[in-house]
PDB file of C-alpha atoms in Angstrom:
ATOM      1  CA  UNK A 522       0.000   0.000   0.000  1.00 40.00           C
ATOM      2  CA  UNK A 523       1.303   3.475  -0.848  1.00 41.00           C
ATOM      3  CA  UNK A 524       2.335   5.545   2.215  1.00 43.00           C
ATOM      4  CA  UNK A 525      -0.324   8.237   1.799  1.00 43.00           C
ATOM      5  CA  UNK A 526      -3.230   5.915   1.013  1.00 40.00           C
ATOM      6  CA  UNK A 527      -5.886   5.560   3.656  1.00 43.00           C
ATOM      7  CA  UNK A 528      -8.870   3.292   3.906  1.00 40.00           C
ATOM      8  CA  UNK A 529     -11.948   5.386   3.264  1.00 40.00           C
ATOM      9  CA  UNK A 530     -15.581   4.597   3.720  1.00 46.00           C
ATOM     10  CA  UNK A 531     -17.559   6.092   0.878  1.00 47.00           C
ATOM     11  CA  UNK A 532     -20.674   7.784   2.223  1.00 62.00           C
ATOM     12  CA  UNK A 533     -23.746   6.395   0.531  1.00 78.00           C
ATOM     13  CA  UNK A 534     -26.781   8.613   0.484  1.00 90.00           C
ATOM     14  CA  UNK A 535     -30.040   6.940   1.518  1.00 92.00           C
ATOM     15  CA  UNK A 536     -33.581   8.237   1.284  1.00 96.00           C
ATOM     16  CA  UNK A 537     -36.179   7.201   3.889  1.00 97.00           C
ATOM     17  CA  UNK A 538     -39.115   8.466   5.925  1.00 97.00           C
ATOM     18  CA  UNK A 539     -38.224   9.630   9.426  1.00 98.00           C
ATOM     19  CA  UNK A 540     -40.188  10.835  12.451  1.00 98.00           C
ATOM     20  CA  UNK A 541     -38.334  13.525  14.416  1.00 98.00           C
ATOM     21  CA  UNK A 542     -38.370  12.869  18.163  1.00 97.00           C
ATOM     22  CA  UNK A 543     -36.391  15.717  19.701  1.00 96.00           C
ATOM     23  CA  UNK A 544     -33.938  18.573  19.184  1.00 96.00           C
ATOM     24  CA  UNK A 545     -30.190  18.168  19.752  1.00 95.00           C
ATOM     25  CA  UNK A 546     -27.995  20.777  21.429  1.00 91.00           C
ATOM     26  CA  UNK A 547     -26.907  22.229  18.062  1.00 88.00           C
ATOM     27  CA  UNK A 548     -30.511  22.738  16.927  1.00 91.00           C
ATOM     28  CA  UNK A 549     -30.841  19.742  14.595  1.00 95.00           C
ATOM     29  CA  UNK A 550     -33.862  17.481  14.868  1.00 97.00           C
ATOM     30  CA  UNK A 551     -33.132  13.917  15.991  1.00 98.00           C
ATOM     31  CA  UNK A 552     -34.810  10.751  14.801  1.00 98.00           C
ATOM     32  CA  UNK A 553     -33.926   7.068  14.542  1.00 97.00           C
ATOM     33  CA  UNK A 554     -33.546   5.000  11.396  1.00 96.00           C
ATOM     34  CA  UNK A 555     -33.301   1.421  12.613  1.00 92.00           C
ATOM     35  CA  UNK A 556     -30.617   1.605  15.308  1.00 91.00           C
ATOM     36  CA  UNK A 557     -28.976   4.671  13.743  1.00 94.00           C
ATOM     37  CA  UNK A 558     -29.415   8.190  15.160  1.00 96.00           C
ATOM     38  CA  UNK A 559     -30.167  10.704  12.390  1.00 97.00           C
ATOM     39  CA  UNK A 560     -29.591  14.471  12.743  1.00 97.00           C
ATOM     40  CA  UNK A 561     -31.729  16.660  10.467  1.00 97.00           C
ATOM     41  CA  UNK A 562     -31.385  20.478  10.451  1.00 94.00           C
ATOM     42  CA  UNK A 563     -34.562  22.572  10.360  1.00 93.00           C
ATOM     43  CA  UNK A 564     -36.796  19.754  11.487  1.00 96.00           C
ATOM     44  CA  UNK A 565     -39.185  19.895  14.446  1.00 97.00           C
ATOM     45  CA  UNK A 566     -40.224  17.279  17.017  1.00 97.00           C
ATOM     46  CA  UNK A 567     -43.226  15.486  15.547  1.00 97.00           C
ATOM     47  CA  UNK A 568     -42.309  16.096  11.890  1.00 98.00           C
ATOM     48  CA  UNK A 569     -42.594  13.153   9.536  1.00 98.00           C
ATOM     49  CA  UNK A 570     -40.229  13.834   6.662  1.00 98.00           C
ATOM     50  CA  UNK A 571     -38.688  12.126   3.688  1.00 98.00           C
ATOM     51  CA  UNK A 572     -34.992  12.561   4.423  1.00 98.00           C
ATOM     52  CA  UNK A 573     -31.831  12.037   2.417  1.00 97.00           C
ATOM     53  CA  UNK A 574     -28.980  11.140   4.776  1.00 97.00           C
ATOM     54  CA  UNK A 575     -25.434   9.825   4.826  1.00 95.00           C
ATOM     55  CA  UNK A 576     -23.774   7.785   7.530  1.00 94.00           C
ATOM     56  CA  UNK A 577     -20.906   9.453   9.377  1.00 91.00           C
ATOM     57  CA  UNK A 578     -19.266   7.014  11.778  1.00 89.00           C
ATOM     58  CA  UNK A 579     -21.963   5.922  14.257  1.00 91.00           C
ATOM     59  CA  UNK A 580     -24.641   8.407  13.186  1.00 94.00           C
ATOM     60  CA  UNK A 581     -26.306   9.854  10.121  1.00 96.00           C
ATOM     61  CA  UNK A 582     -26.700  13.451   8.963  1.00 96.00           C
ATOM     62  CA  UNK A 583     -29.439  14.355   6.571  1.00 96.00           C
ATOM     63  CA  UNK A 584     -31.709  16.964   5.054  1.00 96.00           C
ATOM     64  CA  UNK A 585     -35.441  17.150   4.545  1.00 97.00           C
ATOM     65  CA  UNK A 586     -36.443  16.422   0.965  1.00 97.00           C
ATOM     66  CA  UNK A 587     -40.201  16.452   1.568  1.00 97.00           C
ATOM     67  CA  UNK A 588     -42.171  17.314   4.678  1.00 97.00           C
ATOM     68  CA  UNK A 589     -44.829  14.571   4.708  1.00 98.00           C
ATOM     69  CA  UNK A 590     -46.564  15.558   7.934  1.00 98.00           C
ATOM     70  CA  UNK A 591     -45.533  18.834   9.606  1.00 97.00           C
ATOM     71  CA  UNK A 592     -45.366  18.910  13.378  1.00 97.00           C
ATOM     72  CA  UNK A 593     -47.986  20.972  15.226  1.00 97.00           C
ATOM     73  CA  UNK A 594     -44.966  22.658  16.850  1.00 96.00           C
ATOM     74  CA  UNK A 595     -43.778  23.992  13.480  1.00 96.00           C
ATOM     75  CA  UNK A 596     -44.319  27.690  12.694  1.00 95.00           C
ATOM     76  CA  UNK A 597     -43.409  30.050   9.871  1.00 92.00           C
ATOM     77  CA  UNK A 598     -39.976  31.520  10.730  1.00 89.00           C
ATOM     78  CA  UNK A 599     -40.360  35.254  11.491  1.00 86.00           C
ATOM     79  CA  UNK A 600     -37.022  36.277   9.930  1.00 84.00           C
ATOM     80  CA  UNK A 601     -36.918  36.285   6.107  1.00 84.00           C
ATOM     81  CA  UNK A 602     -33.169  35.497   6.139  1.00 81.00           C
ATOM     82  CA  UNK A 603     -33.831  32.172   7.845  1.00 81.00           C
ATOM     83  CA  UNK A 604     -35.624  30.930   4.742  1.00 81.00           C
ATOM     84  CA  UNK A 605     -34.149  33.029   1.902  1.00 80.00           C
ATOM     85  CA  UNK A 606     -30.466  32.864   2.846  1.00 75.00           C
ATOM     86  CA  UNK A 607     -30.513  29.659   4.922  1.00 71.00           C
ATOM     87  CA  UNK A 608     -29.028  31.770   7.737  1.00 70.00           C
ATOM     88  CA  UNK A 609     -27.665  29.691  10.603  1.00 63.00           C
ATOM     89  CA  UNK A 610     -27.956  32.268  13.379  1.00 66.00           C
ATOM     90  CA  UNK A 611     -31.238  31.053  14.840  1.00 76.00           C
ATOM     91  CA  UNK A 612     -31.359  27.303  14.257  1.00 83.00           C
ATOM     92  CA  UNK A 613     -34.847  26.672  15.660  1.00 90.00           C
ATOM     93  CA  UNK A 614     -36.911  29.631  14.402  1.00 89.00           C
ATOM     94  CA  UNK A 615     -39.264  27.192  12.664  1.00 92.00           C
ATOM     95  CA  UNK A 616     -40.431  25.863  16.054  1.00 94.00           C
ATOM     96  CA  UNK A 617     -43.048  27.618  18.224  1.00 95.00           C
ATOM     97  CA  UNK A 618     -41.513  29.472  21.171  1.00 93.00           C
ATOM     98  CA  UNK A 619     -43.130  27.254  23.846  1.00 93.00           C
ATOM     99  CA  UNK A 620     -41.736  24.180  22.052  1.00 95.00           C
ATOM    100  CA  UNK A 621     -38.301  25.854  21.869  1.00 93.00           C
ATOM    101  CA  UNK A 622     -38.349  26.214  25.656  1.00 93.00           C
ATOM    102  CA  UNK A 623     -39.334  22.540  26.024  1.00 94.00           C
ATOM    103  CA  UNK A 624     -36.490  21.529  23.694  1.00 94.00           C
ATOM    104  CA  UNK A 625     -33.968  23.635  25.614  1.00 92.00           C
ATOM    105  CA  UNK A 626     -35.124  22.097  28.893  1.00 93.00           C
ATOM    106  CA  UNK A 627     -34.714  18.600  27.431  1.00 92.00           C
ATOM    107  CA  UNK A 628     -31.211  19.466  26.148  1.00 92.00           C
ATOM    108  CA  UNK A 629     -30.176  20.672  29.622  1.00 92.00           C
ATOM    109  CA  UNK A 630     -31.683  17.588  31.244  1.00 93.00           C
ATOM    110  CA  UNK A 631     -29.848  15.303  28.807  1.00 91.00           C
ATOM    111  CA  UNK A 632     -26.531  17.090  29.365  1.00 91.00           C
ATOM    112  CA  UNK A 633     -26.825  16.859  33.135  1.00 93.00           C
ATOM    113  CA  UNK A 634     -28.104  13.278  33.391  1.00 93.00           C
ATOM    114  CA  UNK A 635     -26.506  11.434  30.486  1.00 88.00           C
ATOM    115  CA  UNK A 636     -23.244  13.318  30.155  1.00 88.00           C
ATOM    116  CA  UNK A 637     -22.815  14.799  33.650  1.00 91.00           C
ATOM    117  CA  UNK A 638     -24.244  11.750  35.477  1.00 93.00           C
ATOM    118  CA  UNK A 639     -26.316  14.047  37.733  1.00 91.00           C
ATOM    119  CA  UNK A 640     -29.546  12.330  38.774  1.00 91.00           C
ATOM    120  CA  UNK A 641     -32.571  14.562  38.110  1.00 90.00           C
ATOM    121  CA  UNK A 642     -36.197  13.543  38.588  1.00 88.00           C
ATOM    122  CA  UNK A 643     -37.431  16.018  35.979  1.00 89.00           C
ATOM    123  CA  UNK A 644     -36.107  18.428  33.394  1.00 88.00           C
ATOM    124  CA  UNK A 645     -35.263  21.901  34.715  1.00 89.00           C
ATOM    125  CA  UNK A 646     -37.554  24.799  33.876  1.00 91.00           C
ATOM    126  CA  UNK A 647     -36.256  27.243  31.288  1.00 91.00           C
ATOM    127  CA  UNK A 648     -37.203  30.844  31.995  1.00 91.00           C
ATOM    128  CA  UNK A 649     -38.715  32.479  28.912  1.00 92.00           C
ATOM    129  CA  UNK A 650     -37.526  35.817  27.623  1.00 87.00           C
ATOM    130  CA  UNK A 651     -40.023  38.663  27.551  1.00 88.00           C
ATOM    131  CA  UNK A 652     -39.217  38.759  23.820  1.00 84.00           C
ATOM    132  CA  UNK A 653     -39.837  35.638  21.754  1.00 82.00           C
ATOM    133  CA  UNK A 654     -37.660  36.983  18.944  1.00 78.00           C
ATOM    134  CA  UNK A 655     -34.685  39.338  18.692  1.00 71.00           C
ATOM    135  CA  UNK A 656     -33.521  38.641  22.234  1.00 70.00           C
ATOM    136  CA  UNK A 657     -30.203  37.033  21.274  1.00 67.00           C
ATOM    137  CA  UNK A 658     -26.907  38.826  21.646  1.00 69.00           C
ATOM    138  CA  UNK A 659     -24.939  36.336  19.555  1.00 67.00           C
ATOM    139  CA  UNK A 660     -24.203  36.491  15.851  1.00 65.00           C
ATOM    140  CA  UNK A 661     -23.124  33.472  13.811  1.00 66.00           C
ATOM    141  CA  UNK A 662     -21.812  34.325  10.359  1.00 69.00           C
ATOM    142  CA  UNK A 663     -21.861  31.902   7.454  1.00 69.00           C
ATOM    143  CA  UNK A 664     -19.529  32.644   4.553  1.00 74.00           C
ATOM    144  CA  UNK A 665     -19.799  31.289   1.054  1.00 76.00           C
ATOM    145  CA  UNK A 666     -17.016  31.363  -1.527  1.00 83.00           C
ATOM    146  CA  UNK A 667     -18.207  32.615  -4.902  1.00 83.00           C
ATOM    147  CA  UNK A 668     -16.455  32.191  -8.126  1.00 74.00           C
TER     148      UNK A 668
END
């Protein structure tokens, strides 16, 4: 074998229907395809979507191709950049604010119990902002090379 050759696993894209169960810490929806965890950006808990995904080590990452059954938690994103530019600054704008708070509570609970090994009987309450939108003080820029 040549010195710079490496064994590579070629990612094969699969298409399948997936029910989204929860939201991960980064904002992606999470569902299960067989025994594989699948992360899908811009999905909401309760969505049933046709997804195209590729395996990456012990998980899959995918994208919604068709929204078969939208979640009742799904809303129209209030910022036009979220849809037009695929802005990544507010990853869960497509989810109703009350459901965002539930998702954040679940993320905290998961981090403390599963990762931190802290026993908790219930998920902690997340205090809502007086503003449902435009309350963030963080900016995430996405750059695209043209040419």
